[in-house]
């Protein structure tokens, strides 16, 4: 079983494992990541192996600073502006790769582009000390809910990895927002921890929506799936259902819910994002066959929350 070590004591042990080509689960501001040296093919292969992830899904390379990012990818002016505004933080930029940047092709599934992000906190410091970028998908088995606590990581992947660095519950709670500049226009590939509107305010223009080309961002229809089935925009709670609530007023029949978690009593979308994955897991553990989900508004971080809920509710035959 994986060891769980607090961030304050984990740096040397994490570095030693990464230098040896092994993987380590680390906290980031969004969700926990399963990190490996992005320049080491064996390390990257171990990430896929531990997650049981389909190989065609490319990974995000995490960098410590802009100099490291610049050695890996070519920045257009708009992408540079977004990096300056939001890094370190929950924004991932998809950019053309530089030739011979050292990134192992397994990271990008052989694409000419690469997804880059600069995480806050322990991850950033770890990458700076290692001196190399870290490939890090969310630290969960493929198709399951992303982990927002070290305990959730250990419960899912603990038998397959050696170390989980415990930084407590991740503050943002949903994955990074992924954007890409195409012919000078910005496209939203995955809604996430930074609301689209905040990015549009810095860009000075609306983003294009809907992925083109590679259907990248966790685009398997069923993703983030709990064991129970999910029923969205529920107006009432059915027999044997658990309830994932949002805001101050409850769906009809809520008193009969097998289990109840409220993403945010006061209707705060930031708080709801931070609670989303751990509450889905908690309701799943209640043993209910179905989870009814109250409507969540689409503004701000509500877009990312609704995206994850829709994937969790999608038919399960789509799980890879
Ligand atoms: O917050 C996050 O982004 C977390 C933490 C650990 O950093 N990471 C994360 O990684 O969510 P992952 O692997 O679960 O999701 C990365 C997404 C995938 O859906 C992938 O398809 C997309 O990024 N992606 C990676 N490279 C891409 C590329 N070159 N073009 C388009 N999408 C890409
Ligand atoms: Mg993921």
mmCIF file of N, CA and C in Angstrom, residues 29-115:
data_model
loop_
_atom_site.group_PDB
_atom_site.id
_atom_site.type_symbol
_atom_site.label_atom_id
_atom_site.label_comp_id
_atom_site.label_asym_id
_atom_site.label_seq_id
_atom_site.Cartn_x
_atom_site.Cartn_y
_atom_site.Cartn_z
ATOM 1 N N UNK A 29 -3.643 22.712 -6.653
ATOM 2 C CA UNK A 29 -4.776 23.523 -6.221
ATOM 3 C C UNK A 29 -6.107 23.024 -6.784
ATOM 4 N N UNK A 30 -6.055 22.208 -7.875
ATOM 5 C CA UNK A 30 -7.308 21.748 -8.496
ATOM 6 C C UNK A 30 -7.745 20.408 -7.925
ATOM 7 N N UNK A 31 -7.003 19.342 -8.275
ATOM 8 C CA UNK A 31 -7.256 17.983 -7.783
ATOM 9 C C UNK A 31 -5.886 17.351 -7.568
ATOM 10 N N UNK A 32 -5.855 16.149 -6.965
ATOM 11 C CA UNK A 32 -4.567 15.453 -6.845
ATOM 12 C C UNK A 32 -4.126 14.969 -8.220
ATOM 13 N N UNK A 33 -2.806 15.025 -8.470
ATOM 14 C CA UNK A 33 -2.252 14.566 -9.737
ATOM 15 C C UNK A 33 -1.379 13.343 -9.520
ATOM 16 N N UNK A 34 -1.351 12.461 -10.519
ATOM 17 C CA UNK A 34 -0.435 11.318 -10.482
ATOM 18 C C UNK A 34 0.748 11.692 -11.359
ATOM 19 N N UNK A 35 1.861 12.084 -10.699
ATOM 20 C CA UNK A 35 2.953 12.746 -11.408
ATOM 21 C C UNK A 35 4.100 11.807 -11.737
ATOM 22 N N UNK A 36 4.683 12.029 -12.904
ATOM 23 C CA UNK A 36 5.902 11.332 -13.322
ATOM 24 C C UNK A 36 6.719 12.270 -14.199
ATOM 25 N N UNK A 37 8.023 12.030 -14.265
ATOM 26 C CA UNK A 37 8.935 12.835 -15.085
ATOM 27 C C UNK A 37 8.487 12.780 -16.554
ATOM 28 N N UNK A 38 8.142 13.932 -17.113
ATOM 29 C CA UNK A 38 7.587 13.990 -18.475
ATOM 30 C C UNK A 38 8.634 13.706 -19.541
ATOM 31 N N UNK A 39 9.902 13.656 -19.146
ATOM 32 C CA UNK A 39 10.952 13.368 -20.123
ATOM 33 C C UNK A 39 11.349 11.894 -20.104
ATOM 34 N N UNK A 40 10.737 11.123 -19.209
ATOM 35 C CA UNK A 40 11.106 9.722 -19.003
ATOM 36 C C UNK A 40 9.940 8.811 -19.436
ATOM 37 N N UNK A 41 10.133 8.100 -20.536
ATOM 38 C CA UNK A 41 9.064 7.262 -21.091
ATOM 39 C C UNK A 41 8.570 6.188 -20.142
ATOM 40 N N UNK A 42 9.468 5.626 -19.343
ATOM 41 C CA UNK A 42 9.057 4.584 -18.397
ATOM 42 C C UNK A 42 8.154 5.189 -17.329
ATOM 43 N N UNK A 43 8.532 6.361 -16.846
ATOM 44 C CA UNK A 43 7.712 7.036 -15.827
ATOM 45 C C UNK A 43 6.314 7.334 -16.377
ATOM 46 N N UNK A 44 6.259 7.812 -17.613
ATOM 47 C CA UNK A 44 4.963 8.153 -18.209
ATOM 48 C C UNK A 44 4.125 6.888 -18.417
ATOM 49 N N UNK A 45 4.789 5.822 -18.850
ATOM 50 C CA UNK A 45 4.075 4.549 -19.022
ATOM 51 C C UNK A 45 3.497 4.072 -17.690
ATOM 52 N N UNK A 46 4.247 4.303 -16.601
ATOM 53 C CA UNK A 46 3.748 3.899 -15.266
ATOM 54 C C UNK A 46 2.485 4.675 -14.889
ATOM 55 N N UNK A 47 2.396 5.930 -15.315
ATOM 56 C CA UNK A 47 1.180 6.710 -15.046
ATOM 57 C C UNK A 47 -0.016 6.031 -15.709
ATOM 58 N N UNK A 48 0.132 5.720 -17.000
ATOM 59 C CA UNK A 48 -0.969 5.068 -17.728
ATOM 60 C C UNK A 48 -1.334 3.738 -17.094
ATOM 61 N N UNK A 49 -0.302 3.002 -16.686
ATOM 62 C CA UNK A 49 -0.518 1.685 -16.091
ATOM 63 C C UNK A 49 -1.289 1.812 -14.778
ATOM 64 N N UNK A 50 -0.861 2.752 -13.920
ATOM 65 C CA UNK A 50 -1.518 2.908 -12.612
ATOM 66 C C UNK A 50 -2.971 3.364 -12.773
ATOM 67 N N UNK A 51 -3.229 4.199 -13.772
ATOM 68 C CA UNK A 51 -4.594 4.701 -13.984
ATOM 69 C C UNK A 51 -5.461 3.750 -14.791
ATOM 70 N N UNK A 52 -4.804 2.840 -15.537
ATOM 71 C CA UNK A 52 -5.564 2.008 -16.464
ATOM 72 C C UNK A 52 -6.207 2.884 -17.522
ATOM 73 N N UNK A 53 -5.460 3.899 -17.990
ATOM 74 C CA UNK A 53 -6.022 4.899 -18.905
ATOM 75 C C UNK A 53 -5.765 4.525 -20.355
ATOM 76 N N UNK A 54 -6.733 4.770 -21.237
ATOM 77 C CA UNK A 54 -6.486 4.532 -22.656
ATOM 78 C C UNK A 54 -5.351 5.420 -23.156
ATOM 79 N N UNK A 55 -4.465 4.853 -23.932
ATOM 80 C CA UNK A 55 -3.222 5.545 -24.262
ATOM 81 C C UNK A 55 -3.389 6.759 -25.152
ATOM 82 N N UNK A 56 -4.517 6.841 -25.876
ATOM 83 C CA UNK A 56 -4.635 7.959 -26.816
ATOM 84 C C UNK A 56 -4.941 9.270 -26.126
ATOM 85 N N UNK A 57 -5.177 9.251 -24.829
ATOM 86 C CA UNK A 57 -5.528 10.483 -24.137
ATOM 87 C C UNK A 57 -4.257 11.189 -23.659
ATOM 88 N N UNK A 58 -3.912 12.338 -24.260
ATOM 89 C CA UNK A 58 -2.658 12.998 -23.879
ATOM 90 C C UNK A 58 -2.725 13.634 -22.488
ATOM 91 N N UNK A 59 -1.558 13.836 -21.882
ATOM 92 C CA UNK A 59 -1.469 14.340 -20.508
ATOM 93 C C UNK A 59 -1.050 15.809 -20.472
ATOM 94 N N UNK A 60 -1.294 16.472 -19.359
ATOM 95 C CA UNK A 60 -0.815 17.838 -19.141
ATOM 96 C C UNK A 60 0.615 17.770 -18.602
ATOM 97 N N UNK A 61 1.519 18.579 -19.177
ATOM 98 C CA UNK A 61 2.864 18.724 -18.611
ATOM 99 C C UNK A 61 2.848 19.929 -17.679
ATOM 100 N N UNK A 62 3.298 19.711 -16.442
ATOM 101 C CA UNK A 62 3.293 20.769 -15.427
ATOM 102 C C UNK A 62 4.688 21.364 -15.317
ATOM 103 N N UNK A 63 4.752 22.700 -15.299
ATOM 104 C CA UNK A 63 6.046 23.395 -15.275
ATOM 105 C C UNK A 63 6.167 24.238 -14.006
ATOM 106 N N UNK A 64 7.430 24.598 -13.687
ATOM 107 C CA UNK A 64 7.686 25.377 -12.475
ATOM 108 C C UNK A 64 7.642 26.878 -12.747
ATOM 109 N N UNK A 65 7.998 27.276 -13.969
ATOM 110 C CA UNK A 65 8.081 28.707 -14.276
ATOM 111 C C UNK A 65 7.966 28.934 -15.783
ATOM 112 N N UNK A 66 7.937 30.209 -16.171
ATOM 113 C CA UNK A 66 7.756 30.534 -17.592
ATOM 114 C C UNK A 66 8.953 30.106 -18.434
ATOM 115 N N UNK A 67 10.153 30.144 -17.861
ATOM 116 C CA UNK A 67 11.341 29.739 -18.615
ATOM 117 C C UNK A 67 11.218 28.272 -19.028
ATOM 118 N N UNK A 68 10.760 27.440 -18.099
ATOM 119 C CA UNK A 68 10.584 26.014 -18.411
ATOM 120 C C UNK A 68 9.506 25.841 -19.486
ATOM 121 N N UNK A 69 8.416 26.586 -19.360
ATOM 122 C CA UNK A 69 7.329 26.512 -20.349
ATOM 123 C C UNK A 69 7.834 26.913 -21.728
ATOM 124 N N UNK A 70 8.659 27.951 -21.779
ATOM 125 C CA UNK A 70 9.201 28.470 -23.038
ATOM 126 C C UNK A 70 10.126 27.483 -23.737
ATOM 127 N N UNK A 71 10.810 26.659 -22.961
ATOM 128 C CA UNK A 71 11.689 25.658 -23.574
ATOM 129 C C UNK A 71 10.886 24.520 -24.211
ATOM 130 N N UNK A 72 9.628 24.366 -23.777
ATOM 131 C CA UNK A 72 8.821 23.241 -24.238
ATOM 132 C C UNK A 72 7.916 23.618 -25.414
ATOM 133 N N UNK A 73 7.344 24.837 -25.349
ATOM 134 C CA UNK A 73 6.296 25.193 -26.313
ATOM 135 C C UNK A 73 6.479 26.603 -26.851
ATOM 136 N N UNK A 74 5.774 26.878 -27.971
ATOM 137 C CA UNK A 74 5.825 28.195 -28.607
ATOM 138 C C UNK A 74 4.604 28.999 -28.177
ATOM 139 N N UNK A 75 4.857 30.144 -27.551
ATOM 140 C CA UNK A 75 3.766 30.983 -27.067
ATOM 141 C C UNK A 75 3.413 32.053 -28.090
ATOM 142 N N UNK A 76 2.134 32.162 -28.431
ATOM 143 C CA UNK A 76 1.620 33.301 -29.188
ATOM 144 C C UNK A 76 1.310 34.398 -28.169
ATOM 145 N N UNK A 77 1.102 35.652 -28.630
ATOM 146 C CA UNK A 77 0.908 36.754 -27.673
ATOM 147 C C UNK A 77 -0.284 36.569 -26.726
ATOM 148 N N UNK A 78 -1.394 36.026 -27.244
ATOM 149 C CA UNK A 78 -2.567 35.851 -26.380
ATOM 150 C C UNK A 78 -2.304 34.797 -25.297
ATOM 151 N N UNK A 79 -1.677 33.701 -25.660
ATOM 152 C CA UNK A 79 -1.359 32.669 -24.667
ATOM 153 C C UNK A 79 -0.410 33.217 -23.605
ATOM 154 N N UNK A 80 0.554 34.052 -24.015
ATOM 155 C CA UNK A 80 1.475 34.664 -23.053
ATOM 156 C C UNK A 80 0.721 35.553 -22.071
ATOM 157 N N UNK A 81 -0.252 36.296 -22.612
ATOM 158 C CA UNK A 81 -1.039 37.180 -21.753
ATOM 159 C C UNK A 81 -1.835 36.369 -20.721
ATOM 160 N N UNK A 82 -2.394 35.263 -21.162
ATOM 161 C CA UNK A 82 -3.177 34.421 -20.242
ATOM 162 C C UNK A 82 -2.265 33.786 -19.188
ATOM 163 N N UNK A 83 -1.070 33.359 -19.612
ATOM 164 C CA UNK A 83 -0.120 32.778 -18.649
ATOM 165 C C UNK A 83 0.254 33.829 -17.605
ATOM 166 N N UNK A 84 0.509 35.039 -18.057
ATOM 167 C CA UNK A 84 0.883 36.106 -17.120
ATOM 168 C C UNK A 84 -0.243 36.392 -16.134
ATOM 169 N N UNK A 85 -1.471 36.298 -16.606
ATOM 170 C CA UNK A 85 -2.623 36.626 -15.756
ATOM 171 C C UNK A 85 -2.976 35.489 -14.785
ATOM 172 N N UNK A 86 -2.821 34.235 -15.220
ATOM 173 C CA UNK A 86 -3.400 33.139 -14.429
ATOM 174 C C UNK A 86 -2.403 32.126 -13.885
ATOM 175 N N UNK A 87 -1.141 32.185 -14.260
ATOM 176 C CA UNK A 87 -0.153 31.230 -13.735
ATOM 177 C C UNK A 87 0.600 31.817 -12.576
ATOM 178 N N UNK A 88 0.939 31.066 -11.516
ATOM 179 C CA UNK A 88 0.458 29.702 -11.320
ATOM 180 C C UNK A 88 -1.027 29.687 -11.001
ATOM 181 N N UNK A 89 -1.722 28.657 -11.460
ATOM 182 C CA UNK A 89 -3.158 28.568 -11.221
ATOM 183 C C UNK A 89 -3.822 27.564 -12.137
ATOM 184 N N UNK A 90 -5.176 27.449 -12.016
ATOM 185 C CA UNK A 90 -5.899 26.358 -12.681
ATOM 186 C C UNK A 90 -6.207 26.605 -14.163
ATOM 187 N N UNK A 91 -5.218 27.083 -14.920
ATOM 188 C CA UNK A 91 -5.383 27.272 -16.364
ATOM 189 C C UNK A 91 -4.385 26.399 -17.106
ATOM 190 N N UNK A 92 -4.865 25.625 -18.078
ATOM 191 C CA UNK A 92 -3.982 24.844 -18.954
ATOM 192 C C UNK A 92 -4.049 25.408 -20.361
ATOM 193 N N UNK A 93 -2.872 25.658 -20.952
ATOM 194 C CA UNK A 93 -2.776 26.195 -22.308
ATOM 195 C C UNK A 93 -2.306 25.092 -23.244
ATOM 196 N N UNK A 94 -3.011 24.888 -24.352
ATOM 197 C CA UNK A 94 -2.548 23.952 -25.386
ATOM 198 C C UNK A 94 -1.792 24.759 -26.434
ATOM 199 N N UNK A 95 -0.538 24.367 -26.662
ATOM 200 C CA UNK A 95 0.386 25.160 -27.492
ATOM 201 C C UNK A 95 1.160 24.244 -28.438
ATOM 202 N N UNK A 96 1.683 24.811 -29.553
ATOM 203 C CA UNK A 96 2.562 24.017 -30.416
ATOM 204 C C UNK A 96 3.857 23.674 -29.671
ATOM 205 N N UNK A 97 4.342 22.451 -29.870
ATOM 206 C CA UNK A 97 5.585 22.047 -29.203
ATOM 207 C C UNK A 97 6.810 22.572 -29.938
ATOM 208 N N UNK A 98 7.856 22.875 -29.199
ATOM 209 C CA UNK A 98 9.162 23.120 -29.812
ATOM 210 C C UNK A 98 9.789 21.777 -30.189
ATOM 211 N N UNK A 99 10.607 21.801 -31.236
ATOM 212 C CA UNK A 99 11.328 20.582 -31.620
ATOM 213 C C UNK A 99 12.318 20.222 -30.519
ATOM 214 N N UNK A 100 12.534 18.944 -30.308
ATOM 215 C CA UNK A 100 13.534 18.451 -29.350
ATOM 216 C C UNK A 100 13.442 19.124 -27.983
ATOM 217 N N UNK A 101 12.222 19.155 -27.475
ATOM 218 C CA UNK A 101 12.019 19.777 -26.162
ATOM 219 C C UNK A 101 12.194 18.777 -25.023
ATOM 220 N N UNK A 102 12.531 17.549 -25.338
ATOM 221 C CA UNK A 102 12.793 16.560 -24.299
ATOM 222 C C UNK A 102 11.560 15.845 -23.782
ATOM 223 N N UNK A 103 10.361 16.350 -24.132
ATOM 224 C CA UNK A 103 9.122 15.715 -23.657
ATOM 225 C C UNK A 103 8.953 14.362 -24.349
ATOM 226 N N UNK A 104 8.699 13.330 -23.557
ATOM 227 C CA UNK A 104 8.505 12.019 -24.156
ATOM 228 C C UNK A 104 7.200 11.996 -24.955
ATOM 229 N N UNK A 105 7.217 11.430 -26.178
ATOM 230 C CA UNK A 105 6.017 11.470 -27.030
ATOM 231 C C UNK A 105 4.790 10.790 -26.423
ATOM 232 N N UNK A 106 5.000 9.901 -25.468
ATOM 233 C CA UNK A 106 3.848 9.264 -24.810
ATOM 234 C C UNK A 106 3.014 10.297 -24.046
ATOM 235 N N UNK A 107 3.636 11.377 -23.589
ATOM 236 C CA UNK A 107 2.914 12.429 -22.849
ATOM 237 C C UNK A 107 1.844 13.055 -23.739
ATOM 238 N N UNK A 108 2.206 13.304 -25.000
ATOM 239 C CA UNK A 108 1.300 14.037 -25.894
ATOM 240 C C UNK A 108 0.592 13.100 -26.862
ATOM 241 N N UNK A 109 0.739 11.789 -26.655
ATOM 242 C CA UNK A 109 0.140 10.818 -27.576
ATOM 243 C C UNK A 109 0.566 11.125 -29.004
ATOM 244 N N UNK A 110 1.790 11.630 -29.152
ATOM 245 C CA UNK A 110 2.333 11.892 -30.476
ATOM 246 C C UNK A 110 1.800 13.145 -31.165
ATOM 247 N N UNK A 111 1.010 13.967 -30.448
ATOM 248 C CA UNK A 111 0.476 15.198 -31.052
ATOM 249 C C UNK A 111 1.574 16.244 -31.223
ATOM 250 N N UNK A 112 1.346 17.189 -32.125
ATOM 251 C CA UNK A 112 2.285 18.292 -32.300
ATOM 252 C C UNK A 112 2.104 19.370 -31.249
ATOM 253 N N UNK A 113 0.988 19.320 -30.547
ATOM 254 C CA UNK A 113 0.709 20.303 -29.502
ATOM 255 C C UNK A 113 0.938 19.676 -28.130
ATOM 256 N N UNK A 114 1.020 20.547 -27.123
ATOM 257 C CA UNK A 114 1.173 20.055 -25.751
ATOM 258 C C UNK A 114 0.352 20.914 -24.806
ATOM 259 N N UNK A 115 -0.243 20.277 -23.802
ATOM 260 C CA UNK A 115 -1.004 20.993 -22.776
ATOM 261 C C UNK A 115 -0.054 21.324 -21.624
#
